[in-house]
């Protein structure tokens, strides 16, 4: 069932005073910041599967360098088919065109719908977006997707499967580089612990300075992202924000907090955000390689920069910090 945009979009209007007041205050004290657009490092993974050892070693070096210097990179010939990506994009748009009340229903996709930031007290704490954050184990559950959404479930299952293979391959490369087995994370990161997140960023009528997704780092090992060509993704590089130029042929990979802690800061989990567009909506889908809550994250080498912690402890600390101050603190909470 489709609906008018007014009925489909989340009720952002209830935050109108927050936005207009914060934007006015920003414009008086900060002014508009100029953010340059850059293309992330692009790595052709065909070389990773090559029988030529020199080509494979060179590709591994590119992955390691990008993970250490940028924390973000793009991959070509990644093994995720255009057919799967196209199917997911069509189903995703159909999903977000549903009435708000239906999207917010606990019966749809395991009650994983979320929008905005209910605890926001200022513009810097608000995300102008809506999303479904779905555990992979729930995608094929009949209680998660009714017959009406069978094609959506199929699209998510296919995409999650191929993105999972890609994430594990890259995680294996990065683990081997630091002297650990290729399957270092295979047991702790399974279908029951990883997630797929479907994102929608409606046009924002207030200001292009509004966050579609507020600045953050990812609480996982690796994230695989497919985005449309609207743009809006920005990351922190050399103490300044840069805009990521969309590449229609590539998927984006970024290092998460857990990989930074495990690697003892060899690989970098970089702060990133999404800025809104006043006229165009934006879609993206992300795969998160996560361990179980009981999994212990310890450094692969000594002396360690971080104390050991379980993923559950990390998530609880993040939730507590966001609830108390409006922002994620993340890894600095676990420094020795």
Coordinates of C-alpha atoms in Angstrom, one line a residue:
X1 CA 0.0 0.0 0.0
X2 CA 1.4 3.4 -1.1
X3 CA 0.7 6.7 0.5
X4 CA 1.2 10.4 0.1
X5 CA 4.6 11.8 1.2
X6 CA 2.9 13.6 4.1
X7 CA 1.6 10.3 5.5
X8 CA 4.7 8.2 4.6
X9 CA 7.4 10.4 6.2
X10 CA 8.0 10.3 10.0
X11 CA 6.4 13.2 12.0
X12 CA 9.6 15.4 11.9
X13 CA 7.4 18.5 12.2
X14 CA 7.2 18.0 15.9
X15 CA 10.8 19.0 16.1
X16 CA 10.4 22.2 14.0
X17 CA 11.3 24.5 16.9
X18 CA 14.4 22.5 17.6
X19 CA 15.6 22.8 14.0
X20 CA 14.8 26.4 13.3
X21 CA 16.2 27.6 16.6
X22 CA 19.4 25.6 16.3
X23 CA 20.0 26.6 12.7
X24 CA 19.6 30.3 13.4
X25 CA 22.1 29.9 16.3
X26 CA 24.5 28.1 14.0
X27 CA 24.3 30.6 11.2
X28 CA 25.1 33.4 13.7
X29 CA 28.1 31.8 15.2
X30 CA 29.6 29.4 12.7
X31 CA 28.5 30.2 9.2
X32 CA 28.6 27.6 6.4
X33 CA 31.5 25.3 6.3
X34 CA 33.0 24.4 2.9
X35 CA 33.5 20.7 2.6
X36 CA 35.6 19.4 -0.4
X37 CA 34.5 16.3 -2.3
X38 CA 37.0 13.5 -2.6
X39 CA 37.0 10.0 -4.0
X40 CA 37.9 7.3 -1.5
X41 CA 40.7 4.8 -2.3
X42 CA 39.4 2.4 -4.9
X43 CA 40.5 -1.2 -4.7
X44 CA 39.8 -3.8 -7.4
X45 CA 39.2 -7.1 -5.6
X46 CA 39.8 -9.1 -8.7
X47 CA 43.5 -9.1 -7.9
X48 CA 42.7 -10.6 -4.5
X49 CA 41.4 -13.7 -6.2
X50 CA 44.3 -13.8 -8.7
X51 CA 46.6 -16.8 -9.1
X52 CA 49.4 -14.3 -9.5
X53 CA 51.0 -13.9 -6.1
X54 CA 52.4 -10.5 -6.8
X55 CA 49.0 -9.2 -7.7
X56 CA 47.4 -10.6 -4.6
X57 CA 50.1 -9.2 -2.3
X58 CA 49.7 -5.8 -3.9
X59 CA 45.9 -5.9 -3.4
X60 CA 46.3 -6.9 0.3
X61 CA 48.7 -4.0 0.7
X62 CA 46.2 -1.6 -0.7
X63 CA 43.5 -2.9 1.7
X64 CA 45.8 -2.6 4.7
X65 CA 47.0 0.9 3.8
X66 CA 43.4 2.2 3.2
X67 CA 42.3 0.6 6.5
X68 CA 45.2 2.2 8.4
X69 CA 45.3 5.6 6.7
X70 CA 41.6 6.2 5.9
X71 CA 39.5 3.7 7.7
X72 CA 37.3 3.8 4.6
X73 CA 37.8 2.5 1.0
X74 CA 35.8 1.5 -2.0
X75 CA 35.8 -2.0 -3.7
X76 CA 35.2 -3.0 -7.3
X77 CA 34.5 -6.6 -8.5
X78 CA 33.3 -7.3 -5.0
X79 CA 31.1 -10.2 -5.8
X80 CA 27.8 -8.5 -4.9
X81 CA 25.7 -8.6 -8.2
X82 CA 24.0 -5.6 -9.7
X83 CA 20.9 -7.8 -9.8
X84 CA 20.8 -8.2 -6.0
X85 CA 21.6 -4.5 -5.5
X86 CA 18.9 -3.4 -7.9
X87 CA 16.3 -5.8 -6.4
X88 CA 17.1 -4.5 -2.9
X89 CA 16.8 -0.8 -4.0
X90 CA 13.4 -1.4 -5.5
X91 CA 12.1 -3.3 -2.4
X92 CA 13.6 -0.7 -0.1
X93 CA 11.8 2.2 -1.8
X94 CA 8.6 0.3 -1.7
X95 CA 9.1 -0.4 2.0
X96 CA 9.7 3.3 2.9
X97 CA 6.6 4.4 0.8
X98 CA 4.4 2.6 3.3
X99 CA 2.3 4.7 5.8
X100 CA 4.3 5.8 8.8
X101 CA 2.0 3.9 11.2
X102 CA 2.6 0.6 9.3
X103 CA 6.4 1.1 9.2
X104 CA 6.4 1.8 13.0
X105 CA 4.3 -1.3 13.6
X106 CA 6.1 -3.9 15.8
X107 CA 4.9 -6.6 13.4
X108 CA 7.0 -5.4 10.5
X109 CA 10.6 -6.6 10.2
X110 CA 10.9 -7.6 13.9
X111 CA 9.8 -4.1 15.1
X112 CA 13.2 -2.8 13.9
X113 CA 11.9 0.6 12.6
X114 CA 13.4 3.8 14.0
X115 CA 13.3 7.4 13.0
X116 CA 14.9 10.6 14.1
X117 CA 16.5 10.9 17.5
X118 CA 13.8 11.1 20.2
X119 CA 16.3 12.1 22.9
X120 CA 17.7 15.0 20.9
X121 CA 17.9 18.3 22.7
X122 CA 19.8 20.2 20.0
X123 CA 20.3 20.0 16.2
X124 CA 23.7 18.4 16.7
X125 CA 22.0 15.4 18.3
X126 CA 19.3 14.8 15.7
X127 CA 19.3 12.5 12.7
X128 CA 16.8 13.4 9.9
X129 CA 16.3 9.9 8.7
X130 CA 14.4 6.6 9.1
X131 CA 15.7 3.1 9.1
X132 CA 15.1 -0.6 9.7
X133 CA 17.9 -2.3 11.6
X134 CA 17.3 -6.0 11.1
X135 CA 19.1 -9.0 12.6
X136 CA 20.0 -11.4 9.8
X137 CA 18.5 -14.3 11.7
X138 CA 15.1 -12.6 11.6
X139 CA 15.0 -11.9 7.8
X140 CA 13.6 -15.3 6.9
X141 CA 11.4 -15.6 9.9
X142 CA 7.7 -15.6 8.8
X143 CA 6.8 -13.5 11.8
X144 CA 9.3 -10.8 10.5
X145 CA 8.0 -10.6 7.0
X146 CA 4.4 -11.4 6.0
X147 CA 3.5 -12.9 2.6
X148 CA 2.9 -9.3 1.4
X149 CA 6.7 -8.6 1.9
X150 CA 8.0 -12.0 0.7
X151 CA 9.9 -10.3 -2.1
X152 CA 11.5 -7.9 0.4
X153 CA 12.6 -10.8 2.6
X154 CA 14.1 -12.5 -0.5
X155 CA 16.0 -9.4 -1.5
X156 CA 17.4 -8.9 2.0
X157 CA 18.4 -12.6 2.3
X158 CA 20.3 -12.5 -1.0
X159 CA 22.1 -9.3 -0.4
X160 CA 23.0 -10.2 3.2
X161 CA 24.5 -13.5 2.0
X162 CA 26.8 -11.9 -0.6
X163 CA 27.7 -8.9 1.6
X164 CA 28.5 -11.4 4.4
X165 CA 30.9 -13.3 2.2
X166 CA 32.6 -10.0 1.2
X167 CA 32.9 -8.8 4.8
X168 CA 34.4 -12.1 6.0
X169 CA 36.9 -12.2 3.1
X170 CA 38.1 -8.6 3.9
X171 CA 38.2 -9.3 7.7
X172 CA 40.3 -12.4 6.9
X173 CA 42.8 -10.4 4.9
X174 CA 43.1 -7.8 7.7
X175 CA 43.5 -10.5 10.4
X176 CA 46.2 -12.4 8.4
X177 CA 48.1 -9.2 7.9
X178 CA 48.5 -9.0 11.7
X179 CA 49.5 -12.6 12.1
X180 CA 46.2 -14.1 13.0
X181 CA 44.2 -16.9 11.2
X182 CA 42.1 -15.9 8.2
X183 CA 39.0 -17.3 10.1
X184 CA 39.7 -15.2 13.2
X185 CA 36.2 -13.8 13.4
X186 CA 34.2 -16.6 11.7
X187 CA 33.0 -18.2 15.0
X188 CA 32.1 -15.1 16.8
X189 CA 30.4 -13.3 13.8
X190 CA 27.5 -15.4 12.6
X191 CA 24.1 -15.0 11.0
X192 CA 22.7 -14.7 14.5
X193 CA 24.9 -11.7 15.4
X194 CA 25.1 -9.6 12.2
X195 CA 22.7 -6.9 10.9
X196 CA 21.4 -5.3 7.8
X197 CA 20.3 -1.7 8.0
X198 CA 18.0 -0.1 5.4
X199 CA 18.3 3.7 5.4
X200 CA 16.1 6.4 4.0
X201 CA 16.9 10.2 4.2
X202 CA 13.8 12.3 3.2
X203 CA 14.4 15.8 1.8
X204 CA 14.9 18.3 4.7
X205 CA 13.2 21.6 4.2
X206 CA 15.0 23.4 7.0
X207 CA 18.7 23.5 6.2
X208 CA 21.5 21.5 4.4
X209 CA 23.4 21.7 7.6
X210 CA 21.0 19.2 9.2
X211 CA 22.4 15.8 9.9
X212 CA 20.8 12.9 8.1
X213 CA 22.9 10.8 10.4
X214 CA 24.8 12.5 13.2
X215 CA 28.6 12.1 13.5
X216 CA 29.6 8.6 14.8
X217 CA 31.8 5.6 14.4
X218 CA 30.4 2.1 13.8
X219 CA 30.2 -0.4 16.7
X220 CA 31.3 -3.4 14.7
X221 CA 34.3 -5.0 13.0
X222 CA 33.4 -4.0 9.4
X223 CA 30.6 -2.3 7.6
X224 CA 29.7 -2.8 3.9
X225 CA 27.7 0.1 2.4
X226 CA 25.8 0.4 -0.8
X227 CA 24.5 4.0 -1.5
X228 CA 22.6 5.7 -4.3
X229 CA 24.2 8.6 -6.3
X230 CA 22.6 11.5 -4.3
X231 CA 25.6 11.9 -2.0
X232 CA 25.8 13.2 1.5
X233 CA 28.2 10.9 3.2
X234 CA 31.1 12.7 4.8
X235 CA 34.1 11.4 6.9
X236 CA 36.8 12.9 9.1
X237 CA 40.2 12.9 7.5
X238 CA 43.2 14.9 8.8
X239 CA 41.1 16.8 11.3
X240 CA 38.6 18.0 8.7
X241 CA 35.4 16.8 7.1
X242 CA 35.5 15.6 3.5
X243 CA 32.5 14.6 1.3
X244 CA 32.6 11.2 -0.3
X245 CA 32.0 11.3 -4.1
X246 CA 29.6 8.5 -5.0
X247 CA 30.8 5.7 -7.3
X248 CA 28.0 3.7 -9.0
X249 CA 30.3 0.7 -9.5
X250 CA 31.7 0.4 -6.0
X251 CA 30.7 -0.6 -2.5
X252 CA 32.1 1.3 0.5
X253 CA 33.9 -0.5 3.3
X254 CA 34.7 1.0 6.6
X255 CA 36.5 -0.2 9.7
X256 CA 34.5 -0.4 12.9
X257 CA 35.4 0.2 16.6
X258 CA 36.0 -3.5 17.3
X259 CA 38.6 -3.9 14.6
X260 CA 40.4 -0.8 15.8
X261 CA 40.5 -2.2 19.3
X262 CA 41.5 -5.7 18.2
X263 CA 44.3 -4.3 15.9
X264 CA 45.6 -2.0 18.7
X265 CA 44.9 1.1 16.6
X266 CA 46.6 -0.3 13.4
X267 CA 43.2 -0.1 11.6
X268 CA 41.2 3.1 12.1
X269 CA 37.5 3.4 12.9
X270 CA 36.8 6.9 11.5
X271 CA 34.0 9.3 12.4
X272 CA 31.5 9.8 9.7
X273 CA 28.1 11.4 9.1
X274 CA 25.4 12.0 6.5
X275 CA 24.2 15.4 5.5
X276 CA 20.7 16.0 4.2
X277 CA 19.5 17.3 0.9
X278 CA 16.8 20.0 0.6
X279 CA 15.3 18.5 -2.5
X280 CA 16.3 14.9 -3.0
X281 CA 15.8 11.8 -0.9
X282 CA 18.6 9.4 -0.3
X283 CA 18.7 5.6 0.2
X284 CA 21.5 3.3 1.4
X285 CA 21.8 -0.2 2.8
X286 CA 24.5 -1.3 5.2
X287 CA 25.8 -4.7 6.4
X288 CA 27.4 -4.8 9.9
X289 CA 29.8 -7.6 10.8
X290 CA 29.2 -8.0 14.5
X291 CA 30.1 -10.7 17.1
X292 CA 27.9 -12.1 19.9
X293 CA 27.3 -9.9 23.0
X294 CA 29.4 -12.5 25.0
X295 CA 32.4 -12.2 22.6
X296 CA 35.5 -10.7 24.3
X297 CA 37.4 -8.1 22.3
X298 CA 41.1 -8.1 23.1
X299 CA 44.1 -6.8 21.3
X300 CA 46.0 -9.0 18.9
X301 CA 49.3 -7.7 20.2
X302 CA 50.9 -6.5 23.4
X303 CA 51.1 -4.0 25.1
X304 CA 47.5 -3.4 24.5
X305 CA 46.0 0.2 24.3
X306 CA 42.6 -1.0 25.4
X307 CA 41.3 -3.1 28.3
X308 CA 39.4 -6.2 27.3
X309 CA 35.7 -5.9 27.0
X310 CA 32.8 -7.9 25.7
X311 CA 30.7 -6.6 22.8
X312 CA 27.7 -6.5 25.2
X313 CA 29.6 -4.2 27.6
X314 CA 30.6 -2.0 24.7
X315 CA 27.0 -1.6 23.5
X316 CA 25.7 -0.9 27.0
X317 CA 28.3 1.8 27.5
X318 CA 27.5 3.4 24.2
X319 CA 23.7 3.4 25.0
X320 CA 24.4 4.9 28.4
X321 CA 26.6 7.7 27.0
X322 CA 24.0 8.6 24.3
X323 CA 21.2 8.6 26.9
X324 CA 23.2 10.7 29.3
X325 CA 24.9 13.2 27.0
X326 CA 23.4 12.8 23.5
X327 CA 26.6 11.5 22.0
X328 CA 28.5 8.2 21.6
X329 CA 31.9 8.2 23.3
X330 CA 33.0 4.7 22.1
X331 CA 36.5 3.4 22.4
X332 CA 38.0 6.2 24.6
X333 CA 35.9 4.7 27.4
X334 CA 38.0 1.5 27.2
X335 CA 41.5 3.0 27.1
X336 CA 44.0 1.6 29.6

